Coordinates of C-alpha atoms in Angstrom, one line a residue:
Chain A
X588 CA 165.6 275.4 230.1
X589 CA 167.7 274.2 227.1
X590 CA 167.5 271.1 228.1
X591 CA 163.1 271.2 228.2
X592 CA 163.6 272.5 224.7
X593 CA 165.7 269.6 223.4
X594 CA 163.8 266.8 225.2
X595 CA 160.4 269.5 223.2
X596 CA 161.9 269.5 219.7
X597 CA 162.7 265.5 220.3
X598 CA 159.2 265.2 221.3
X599 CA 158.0 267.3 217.9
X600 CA 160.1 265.1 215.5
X601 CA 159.2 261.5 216.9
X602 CA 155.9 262.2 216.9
X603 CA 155.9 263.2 213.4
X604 CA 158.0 260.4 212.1
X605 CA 155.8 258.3 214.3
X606 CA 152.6 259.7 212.3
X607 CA 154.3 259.2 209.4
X608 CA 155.0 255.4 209.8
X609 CA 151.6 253.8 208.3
X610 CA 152.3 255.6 205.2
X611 CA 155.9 254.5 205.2
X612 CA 154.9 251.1 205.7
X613 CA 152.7 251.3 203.2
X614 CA 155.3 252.7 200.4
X615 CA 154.3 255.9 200.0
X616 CA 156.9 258.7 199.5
X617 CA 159.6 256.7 202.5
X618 CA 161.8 259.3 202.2
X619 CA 159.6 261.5 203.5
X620 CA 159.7 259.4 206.8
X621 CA 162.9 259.2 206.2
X622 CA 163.7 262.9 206.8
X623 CA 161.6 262.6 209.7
X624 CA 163.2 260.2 211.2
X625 CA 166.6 261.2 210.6
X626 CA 166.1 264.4 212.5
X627 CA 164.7 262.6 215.2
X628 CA 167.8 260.6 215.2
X629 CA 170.0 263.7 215.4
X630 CA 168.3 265.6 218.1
X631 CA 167.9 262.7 220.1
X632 CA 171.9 262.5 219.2
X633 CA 172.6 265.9 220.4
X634 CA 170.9 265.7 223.6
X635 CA 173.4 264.9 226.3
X636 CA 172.6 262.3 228.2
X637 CA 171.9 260.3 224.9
X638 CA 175.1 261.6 223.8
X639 CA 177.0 260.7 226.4
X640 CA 175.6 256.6 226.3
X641 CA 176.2 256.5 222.6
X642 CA 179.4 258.0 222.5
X643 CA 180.8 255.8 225.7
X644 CA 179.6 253.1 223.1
X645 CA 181.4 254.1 220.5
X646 CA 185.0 254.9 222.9
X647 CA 184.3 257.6 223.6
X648 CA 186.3 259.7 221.7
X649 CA 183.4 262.0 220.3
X650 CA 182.9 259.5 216.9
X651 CA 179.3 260.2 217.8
X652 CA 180.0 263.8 216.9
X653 CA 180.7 263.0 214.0
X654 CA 178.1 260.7 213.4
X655 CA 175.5 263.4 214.1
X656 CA 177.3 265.7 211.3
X657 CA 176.9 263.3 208.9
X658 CA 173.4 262.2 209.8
X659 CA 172.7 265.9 209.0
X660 CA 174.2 266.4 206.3
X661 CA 172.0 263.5 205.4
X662 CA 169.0 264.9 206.8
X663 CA 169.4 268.2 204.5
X664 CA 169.9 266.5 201.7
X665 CA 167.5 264.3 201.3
X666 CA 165.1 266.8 202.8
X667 CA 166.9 269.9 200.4
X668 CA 166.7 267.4 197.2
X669 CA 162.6 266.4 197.8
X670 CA 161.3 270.2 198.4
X671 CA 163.8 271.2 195.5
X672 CA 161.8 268.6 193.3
X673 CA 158.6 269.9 194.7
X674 CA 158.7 273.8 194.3
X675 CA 160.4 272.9 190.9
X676 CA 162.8 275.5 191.2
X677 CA 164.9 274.4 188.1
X678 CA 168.1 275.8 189.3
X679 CA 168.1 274.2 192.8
X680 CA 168.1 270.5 192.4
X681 CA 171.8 270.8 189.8
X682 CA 172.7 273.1 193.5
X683 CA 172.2 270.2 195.4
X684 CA 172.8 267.3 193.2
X685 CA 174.7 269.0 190.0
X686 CA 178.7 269.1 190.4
X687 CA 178.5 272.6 192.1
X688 CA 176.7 270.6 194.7
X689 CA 178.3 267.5 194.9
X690 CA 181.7 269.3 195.2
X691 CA 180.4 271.5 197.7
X692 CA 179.5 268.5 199.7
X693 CA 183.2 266.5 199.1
X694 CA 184.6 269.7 200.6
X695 CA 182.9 270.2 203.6
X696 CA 182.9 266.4 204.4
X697 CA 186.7 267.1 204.0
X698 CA 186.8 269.8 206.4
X699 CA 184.7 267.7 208.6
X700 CA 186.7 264.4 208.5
X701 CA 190.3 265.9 208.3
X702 CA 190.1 268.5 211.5
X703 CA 188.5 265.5 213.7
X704 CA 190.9 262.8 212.6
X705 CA 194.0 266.1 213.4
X706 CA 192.3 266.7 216.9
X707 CA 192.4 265.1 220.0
X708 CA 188.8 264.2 220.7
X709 CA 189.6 262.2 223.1
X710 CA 186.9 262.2 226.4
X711 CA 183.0 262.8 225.5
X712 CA 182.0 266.3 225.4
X713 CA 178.2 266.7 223.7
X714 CA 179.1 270.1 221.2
X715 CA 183.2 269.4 221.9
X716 CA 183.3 273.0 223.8
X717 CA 184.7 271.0 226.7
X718 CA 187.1 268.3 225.9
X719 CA 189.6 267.8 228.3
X720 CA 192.4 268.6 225.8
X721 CA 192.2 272.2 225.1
X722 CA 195.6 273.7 224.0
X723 CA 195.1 276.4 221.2
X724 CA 195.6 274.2 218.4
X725 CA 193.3 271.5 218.9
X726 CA 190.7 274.2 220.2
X727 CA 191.8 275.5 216.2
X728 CA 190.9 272.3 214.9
X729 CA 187.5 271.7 216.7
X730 CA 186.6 275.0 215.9
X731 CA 187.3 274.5 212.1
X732 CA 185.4 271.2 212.3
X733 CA 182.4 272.8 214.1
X734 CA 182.3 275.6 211.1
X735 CA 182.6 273.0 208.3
X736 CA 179.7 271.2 210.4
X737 CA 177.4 273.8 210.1
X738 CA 178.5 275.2 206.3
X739 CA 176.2 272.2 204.7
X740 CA 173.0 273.0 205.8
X741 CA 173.8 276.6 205.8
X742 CA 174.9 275.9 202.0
X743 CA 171.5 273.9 201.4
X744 CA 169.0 276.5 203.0
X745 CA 170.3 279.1 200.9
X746 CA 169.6 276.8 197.9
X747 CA 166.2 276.3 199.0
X748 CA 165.2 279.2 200.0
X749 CA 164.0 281.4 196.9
X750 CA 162.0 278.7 196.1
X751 CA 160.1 278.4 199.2
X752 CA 159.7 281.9 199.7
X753 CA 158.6 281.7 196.4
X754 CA 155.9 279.3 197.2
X755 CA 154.8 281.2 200.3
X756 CA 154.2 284.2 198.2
X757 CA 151.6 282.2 195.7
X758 CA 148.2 281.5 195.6
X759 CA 149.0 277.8 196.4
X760 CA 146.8 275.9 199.1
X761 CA 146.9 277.4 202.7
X762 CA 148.1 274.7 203.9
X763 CA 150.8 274.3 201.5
X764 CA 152.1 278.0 202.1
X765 CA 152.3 278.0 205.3
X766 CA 154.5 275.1 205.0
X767 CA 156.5 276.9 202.9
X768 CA 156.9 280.0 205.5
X769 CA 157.9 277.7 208.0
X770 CA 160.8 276.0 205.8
X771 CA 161.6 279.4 205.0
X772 CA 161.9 280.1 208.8
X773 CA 163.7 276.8 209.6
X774 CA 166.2 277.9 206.7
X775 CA 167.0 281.0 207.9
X776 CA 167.7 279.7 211.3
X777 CA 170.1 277.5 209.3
X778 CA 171.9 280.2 207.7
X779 CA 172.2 282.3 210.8
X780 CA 173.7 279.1 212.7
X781 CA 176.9 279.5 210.9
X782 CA 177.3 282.8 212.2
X783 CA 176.5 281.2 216.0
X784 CA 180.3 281.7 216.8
X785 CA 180.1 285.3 216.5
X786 CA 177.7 285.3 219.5
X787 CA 179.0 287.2 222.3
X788 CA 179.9 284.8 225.5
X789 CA 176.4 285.5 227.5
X790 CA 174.2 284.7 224.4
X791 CA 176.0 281.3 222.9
X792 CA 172.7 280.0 224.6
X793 CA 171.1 281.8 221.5
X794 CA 172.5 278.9 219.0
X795 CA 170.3 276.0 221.2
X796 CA 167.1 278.0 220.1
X797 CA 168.8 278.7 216.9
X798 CA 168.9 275.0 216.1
X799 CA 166.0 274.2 217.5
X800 CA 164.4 276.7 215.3
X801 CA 166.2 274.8 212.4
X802 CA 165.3 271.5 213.2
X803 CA 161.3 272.4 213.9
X804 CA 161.1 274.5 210.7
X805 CA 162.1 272.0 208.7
X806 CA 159.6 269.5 210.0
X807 CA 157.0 270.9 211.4
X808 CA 156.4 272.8 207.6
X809 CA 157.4 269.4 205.9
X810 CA 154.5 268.1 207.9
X811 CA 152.4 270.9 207.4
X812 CA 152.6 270.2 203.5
X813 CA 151.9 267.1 204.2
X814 CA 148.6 267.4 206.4
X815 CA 147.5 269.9 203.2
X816 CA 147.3 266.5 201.1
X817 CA 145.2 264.9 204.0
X818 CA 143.2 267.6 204.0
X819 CA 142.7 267.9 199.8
X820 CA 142.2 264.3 199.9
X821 CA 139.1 265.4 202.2
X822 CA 137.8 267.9 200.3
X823 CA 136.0 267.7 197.1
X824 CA 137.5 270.3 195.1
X825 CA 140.7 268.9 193.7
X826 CA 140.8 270.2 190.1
X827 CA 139.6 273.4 188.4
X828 CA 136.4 273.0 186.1
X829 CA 134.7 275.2 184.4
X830 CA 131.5 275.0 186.2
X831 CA 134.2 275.8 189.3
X832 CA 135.2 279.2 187.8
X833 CA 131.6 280.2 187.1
X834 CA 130.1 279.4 190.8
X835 CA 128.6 283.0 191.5
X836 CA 129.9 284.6 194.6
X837 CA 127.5 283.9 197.9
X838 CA 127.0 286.0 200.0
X839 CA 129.9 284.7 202.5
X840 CA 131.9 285.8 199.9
X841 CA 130.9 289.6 200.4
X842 CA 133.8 291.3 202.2
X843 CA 132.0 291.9 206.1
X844 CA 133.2 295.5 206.0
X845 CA 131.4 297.6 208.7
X846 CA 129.5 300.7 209.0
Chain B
X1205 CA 111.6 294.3 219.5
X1206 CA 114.7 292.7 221.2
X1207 CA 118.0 292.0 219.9
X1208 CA 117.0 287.7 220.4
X1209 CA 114.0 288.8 218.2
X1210 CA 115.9 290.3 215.6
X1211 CA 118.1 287.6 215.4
X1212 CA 115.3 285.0 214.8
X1213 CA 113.4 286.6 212.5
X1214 CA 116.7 287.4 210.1
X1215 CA 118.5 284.6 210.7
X1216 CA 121.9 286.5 212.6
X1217 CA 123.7 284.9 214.9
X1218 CA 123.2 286.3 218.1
X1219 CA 127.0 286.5 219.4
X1220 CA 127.7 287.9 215.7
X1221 CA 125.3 290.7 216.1
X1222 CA 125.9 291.4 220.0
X1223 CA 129.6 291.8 219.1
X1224 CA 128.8 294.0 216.5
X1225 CA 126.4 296.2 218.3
X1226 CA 129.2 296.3 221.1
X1227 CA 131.6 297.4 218.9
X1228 CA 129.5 300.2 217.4
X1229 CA 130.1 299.0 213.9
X1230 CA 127.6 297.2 212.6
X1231 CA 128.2 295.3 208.7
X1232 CA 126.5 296.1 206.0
X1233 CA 125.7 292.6 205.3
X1234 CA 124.1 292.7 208.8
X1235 CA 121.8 295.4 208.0
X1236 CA 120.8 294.2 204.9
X1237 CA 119.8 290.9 206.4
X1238 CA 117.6 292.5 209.1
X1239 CA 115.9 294.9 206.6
X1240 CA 114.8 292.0 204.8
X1241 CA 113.4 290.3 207.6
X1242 CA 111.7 293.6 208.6
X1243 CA 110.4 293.2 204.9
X1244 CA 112.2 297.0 204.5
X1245 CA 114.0 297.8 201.3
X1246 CA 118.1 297.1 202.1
X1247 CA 119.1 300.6 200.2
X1248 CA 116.9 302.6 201.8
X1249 CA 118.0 301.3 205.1
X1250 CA 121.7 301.6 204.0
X1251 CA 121.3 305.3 203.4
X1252 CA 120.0 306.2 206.7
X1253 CA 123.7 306.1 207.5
X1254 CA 125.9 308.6 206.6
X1255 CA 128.5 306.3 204.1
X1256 CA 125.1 305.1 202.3
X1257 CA 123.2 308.7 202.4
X1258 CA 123.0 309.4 199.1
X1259 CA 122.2 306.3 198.0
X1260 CA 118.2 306.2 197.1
X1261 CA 118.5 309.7 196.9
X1262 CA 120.9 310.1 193.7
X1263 CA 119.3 306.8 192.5
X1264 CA 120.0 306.7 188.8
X1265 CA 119.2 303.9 186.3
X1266 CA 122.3 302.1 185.6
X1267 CA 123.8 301.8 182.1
X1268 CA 123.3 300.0 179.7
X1269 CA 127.1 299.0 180.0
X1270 CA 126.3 298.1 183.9
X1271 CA 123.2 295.7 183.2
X1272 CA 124.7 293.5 180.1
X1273 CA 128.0 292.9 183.2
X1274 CA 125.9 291.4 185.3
X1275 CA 124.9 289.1 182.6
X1276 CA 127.0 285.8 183.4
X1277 CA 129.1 284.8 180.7
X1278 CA 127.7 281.3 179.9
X1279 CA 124.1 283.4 179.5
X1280 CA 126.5 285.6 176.8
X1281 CA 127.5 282.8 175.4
X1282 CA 123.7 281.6 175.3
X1283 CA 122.7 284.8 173.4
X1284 CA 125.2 283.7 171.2
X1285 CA 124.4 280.6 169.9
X1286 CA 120.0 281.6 169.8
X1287 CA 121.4 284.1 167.8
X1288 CA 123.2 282.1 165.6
X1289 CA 120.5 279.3 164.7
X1290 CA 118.9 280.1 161.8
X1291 CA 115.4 280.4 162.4
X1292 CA 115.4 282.7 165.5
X1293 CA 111.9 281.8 166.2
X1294 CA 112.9 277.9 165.8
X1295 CA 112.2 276.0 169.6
X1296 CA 115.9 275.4 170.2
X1297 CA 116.2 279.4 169.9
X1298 CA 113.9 280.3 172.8
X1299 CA 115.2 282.2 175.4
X1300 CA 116.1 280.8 178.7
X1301 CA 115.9 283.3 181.7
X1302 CA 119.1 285.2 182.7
X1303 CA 120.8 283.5 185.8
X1304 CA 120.3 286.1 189.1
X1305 CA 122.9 288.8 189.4
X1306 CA 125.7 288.2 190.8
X1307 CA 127.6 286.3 188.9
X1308 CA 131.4 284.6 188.7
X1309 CA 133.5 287.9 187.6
X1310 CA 130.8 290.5 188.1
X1311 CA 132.6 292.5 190.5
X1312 CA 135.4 293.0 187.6
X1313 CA 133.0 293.1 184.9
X1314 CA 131.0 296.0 186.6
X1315 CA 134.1 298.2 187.2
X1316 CA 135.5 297.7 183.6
X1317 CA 132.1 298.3 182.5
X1318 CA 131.9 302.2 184.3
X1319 CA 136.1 302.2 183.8
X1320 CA 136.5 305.5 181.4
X1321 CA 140.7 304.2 182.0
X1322 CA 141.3 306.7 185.0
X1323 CA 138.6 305.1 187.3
X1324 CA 140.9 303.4 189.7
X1325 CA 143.1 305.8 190.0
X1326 CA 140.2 308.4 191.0
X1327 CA 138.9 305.5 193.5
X1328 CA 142.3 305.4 194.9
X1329 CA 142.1 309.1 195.1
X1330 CA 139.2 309.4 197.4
X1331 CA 139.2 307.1 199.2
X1332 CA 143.2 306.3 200.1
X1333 CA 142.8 302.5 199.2
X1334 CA 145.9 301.4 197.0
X1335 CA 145.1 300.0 193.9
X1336 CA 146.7 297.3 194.4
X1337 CA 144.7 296.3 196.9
X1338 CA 141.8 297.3 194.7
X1339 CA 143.1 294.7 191.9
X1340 CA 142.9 292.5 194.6
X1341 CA 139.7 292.8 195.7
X1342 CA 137.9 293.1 192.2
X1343 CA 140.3 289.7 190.9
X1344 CA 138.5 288.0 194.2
X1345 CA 135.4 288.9 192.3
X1346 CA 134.7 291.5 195.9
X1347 CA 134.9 295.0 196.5
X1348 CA 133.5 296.3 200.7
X1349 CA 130.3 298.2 200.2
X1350 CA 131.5 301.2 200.9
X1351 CA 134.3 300.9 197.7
X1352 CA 131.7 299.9 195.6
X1353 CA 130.1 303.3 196.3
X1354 CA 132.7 304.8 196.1
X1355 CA 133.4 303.3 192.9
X1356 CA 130.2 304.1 191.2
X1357 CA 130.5 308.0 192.5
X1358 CA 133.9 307.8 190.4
X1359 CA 132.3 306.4 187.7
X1360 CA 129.5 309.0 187.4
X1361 CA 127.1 306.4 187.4
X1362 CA 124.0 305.3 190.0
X1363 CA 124.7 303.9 193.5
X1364 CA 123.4 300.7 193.6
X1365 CA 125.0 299.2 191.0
X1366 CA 128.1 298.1 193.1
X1367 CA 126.2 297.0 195.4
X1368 CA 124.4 294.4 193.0
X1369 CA 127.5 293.5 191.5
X1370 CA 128.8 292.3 194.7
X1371 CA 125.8 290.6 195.8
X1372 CA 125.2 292.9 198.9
X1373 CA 121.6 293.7 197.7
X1374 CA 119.6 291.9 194.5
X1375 CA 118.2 293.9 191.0
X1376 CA 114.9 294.4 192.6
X1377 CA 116.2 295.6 195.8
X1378 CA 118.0 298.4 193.9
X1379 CA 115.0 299.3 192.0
X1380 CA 116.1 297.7 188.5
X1381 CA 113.2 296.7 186.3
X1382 CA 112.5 292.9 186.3
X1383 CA 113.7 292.4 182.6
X1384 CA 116.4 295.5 182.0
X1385 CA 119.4 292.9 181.7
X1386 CA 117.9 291.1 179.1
X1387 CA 116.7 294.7 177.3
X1388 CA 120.1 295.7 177.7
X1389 CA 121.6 292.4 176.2
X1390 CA 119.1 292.5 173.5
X1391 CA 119.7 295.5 172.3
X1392 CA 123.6 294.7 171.3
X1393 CA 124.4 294.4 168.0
X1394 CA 125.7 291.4 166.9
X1395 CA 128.9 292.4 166.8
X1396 CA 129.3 293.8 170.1
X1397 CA 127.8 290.6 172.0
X1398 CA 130.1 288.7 169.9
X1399 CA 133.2 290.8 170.7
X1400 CA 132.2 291.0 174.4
X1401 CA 131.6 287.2 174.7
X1402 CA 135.2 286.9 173.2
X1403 CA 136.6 289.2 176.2
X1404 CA 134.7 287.6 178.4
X1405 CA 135.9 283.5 177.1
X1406 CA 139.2 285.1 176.9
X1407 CA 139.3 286.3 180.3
X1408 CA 137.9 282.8 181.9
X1409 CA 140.2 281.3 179.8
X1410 CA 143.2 283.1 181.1
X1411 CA 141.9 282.0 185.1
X1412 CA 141.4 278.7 184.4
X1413 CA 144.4 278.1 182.8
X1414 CA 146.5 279.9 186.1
X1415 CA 144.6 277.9 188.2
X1416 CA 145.5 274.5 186.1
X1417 CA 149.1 275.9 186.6
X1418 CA 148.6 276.5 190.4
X1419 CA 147.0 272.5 190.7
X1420 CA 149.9 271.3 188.7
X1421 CA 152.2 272.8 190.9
X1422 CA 150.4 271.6 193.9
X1423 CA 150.3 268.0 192.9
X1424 CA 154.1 268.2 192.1
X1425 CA 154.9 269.3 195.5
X1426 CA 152.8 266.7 197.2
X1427 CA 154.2 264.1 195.1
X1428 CA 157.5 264.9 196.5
X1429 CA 156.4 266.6 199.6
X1430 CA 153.0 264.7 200.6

């Protein structure tokens, strides 16, 4: 079951990275691909078979853990930084990028780097709940690291977040709100990750959907944003006119209320 | 004659009317379609139900007020400037005819037009819609048929003239004389065309400026986003 929804939500972000190639080849807006592709690369990280191969590769002593946390952290904030931009929030980009941000970030990659490096991580465990050394004070440490993990993106969504609600509740393009509603769902699953220890034992299977939820929000209404170009680019009415604002109403236009 | 009959001559989709009929509820829009087929008049078939019944029956010339809304602003704007030459009876002053009711903001234009300032609020009154939704509806340049009714009863003025505004039924469906906008825009003073052509540019002014606001916004997210 968790396993059909990883392989899904892999399935989800190749294919959109893989759509998104021909524009990336041809220069236009790569870190747009890049986001795409960069979630691809952690989900297919965090999947365990693929984690297992990659981490025997690396000695196994879970350094592919801590790849994935940076390649996230990555992921968010090239992702945060380029909707930030976009919905022109003017306090969000100095959250992300200002020294607020930037310190925020040297922290948590602190309290990522320092607890893994303290730990023994030795014996590849995809999430580290089962390494074989589980005394109370590396379990500590791992568990520390796991928080700090999830902080960032946590951190970022809440930046992000009044400005895509914002943008869901305007009279922007369809197309372009409803990627904004999903963002704002993928955000929220972000934010409630970091409260994913607090699950009681029989629902820590909650956090898989919780992620996944993440992961798919983020893309899926990037890429729904996205197709709302394609689909301006399509359509003729790109700018307002005056002879725009003075077409008379047809009679489609006539709310079909009933008898 | 059958349903498929109907549907030819009026130019319904079947599966649209069929649900309809199955439903019991049958739109306004589709009656009016069918009466015109049938070659009927669209507001007297309206009032043989009970929302519409008073509808030919309490028919009332509109105002004055009422016919210059439904003139479209660029006509106002017209009036304007053959006023303004000169010699009115110079060639570049003639008259051009009045574009068809409805027009761009006529639903809005027609409400502040009967609006006496507590209008909404005695719409929302009787008929429970909130008037926010109401804004809605009337900024959308739409109001249902059976608000714009409702509407006009609030307003103390004739029927129909909701239903023209919103482009349900046309000015000679509702029984206004062929030339009564143009009487009605005639008869302004100078001043008031002037002044209500000002509202009017204002107005239009303020929506297309939101709406240049709403594509540069657009075009800055999909030049990060797109």
């Amino acid at each position: 079951m968790i396993s059909a929804l990883q392989w899904s939500t892999l399935f989800v972000c190749a294919l959109v990275a893989l759509f998104r190639t021909p524009s990336a080849l041809r220069g236009e807006n790569r870190s747009l691909f890049g986001v795409f592709a960069l979630a691809t690369f952690a989900v297919m990280l965090s999947i365990e078979s693929n984690y297992t191969v990659i981490d025997a590769w690396l000695g196994s002593h879970n350094y592919a853990n801590l790849l994935l946390r940076f390649v996230i952290y990555g992921t968010v904030l090239l992702a945060g930084y380029k909707i930030a931009r976009g919905f022109g929030h003017p306090t969000t980009v100095p959250l992300l990028l200002g020294p607020v941000g930037l310190s925020v970030l040297a922290v948590i990659a602190l309290a990522t780097i320092v607890p893994f490096l303290m730990a023994n991580t030795a014996g590849t465990s995809v999430g580290m709940a089962a390494i074989p050394d589980q005394s109370e004070d590396n379990r500590q440490l791992i568990r520390l690291y796991t928080a700090a993990g999830r902080l960032y993106p946590a951190y970022v969504a809440g930046c992000l977040l009044p400005a895509t609600v914002g943008a869901m509740r305007s009279r922007l393009p369809g197309l372009v709100r409803s990627g904004a509603a999903v963002l704002s769902v993928g955000a929220a699953a972000m934010i409630l990750l970091v409260f994913g220890e607090l699950l009681p034992g029989p629902l820590v299977f909650l956090q898989y959907f919780i992620s996944s939820t993440a992961v798919l929000g983020l893309v899926a209404g990037l890429a729904l944003i996205w197709l709302g170009r394609v689909a301006a680019r399509r359509g003729s009415r790109n700018y307002p006119s005056l002879a725009d604002a003075h077409r008379a109403p047809g009679q489609e236009n006539i709310a079909a209320e009933e008898l | 004659m059958s349903t498929a009959d109907i549907c030819r001559i009026s130019g319904l989709k079947r599966t649209t009317l069929a649900q309809q009929l199955v439903r019991g509820k049958v739109a306004e829009t589709t009656v009016v379609s069918i009466s015109r087929a049938l070659g009927l008049n669209p507001a007297e078939s309206l009032a043989n139900f009970s929302t519409f019944a008073d509808l030919t029956r309490l028919a009332q010339p509109p105002t004055p007020a009422e016919l210059v809304s439904q003139v479209a602003t660029m006509d106002l704007l017209q009036a304007v400037i053959t006023r303004s030459a000169a010699d009115p009876k110079d060639g570049s002053g003639t008259l051009r005819a009045l574009s068809p009711a409805p027009h761009a903001t006529s639903v809005r234009n027609w409400v502040d037009a009967i609006d006496d300032g507590e209008l909404r609020h005695r719409v929302s009154a009787a008929t429970g819609v909130a008037p926010q939704n109401y804004s809605a509806q009337l900024t959308a340049n739409r109001l249902s048929p059976e608000l714009a009714v409702a509407t006009s009863r609030a307003g103390g003025v004739g029927l129909t003239g909701g239903l023209v505004a919103t482009g349900l039924i046309t000015e000679a469906e509702a029984g206004w004389p062929v030339d009564a906008r143009q009487s009605a825009l005639d008869a302004l003073s100078d001043g008031e065309l002037v002044a209500l052509a000002g509202e009017r540019l204002q107005a239009l002014g303020k929506t297309l400026r939101r709406q240049e606001q709403e594509q540069a916004q657009t075009e800055k997210i999909w030049e990060n986003l797109g």
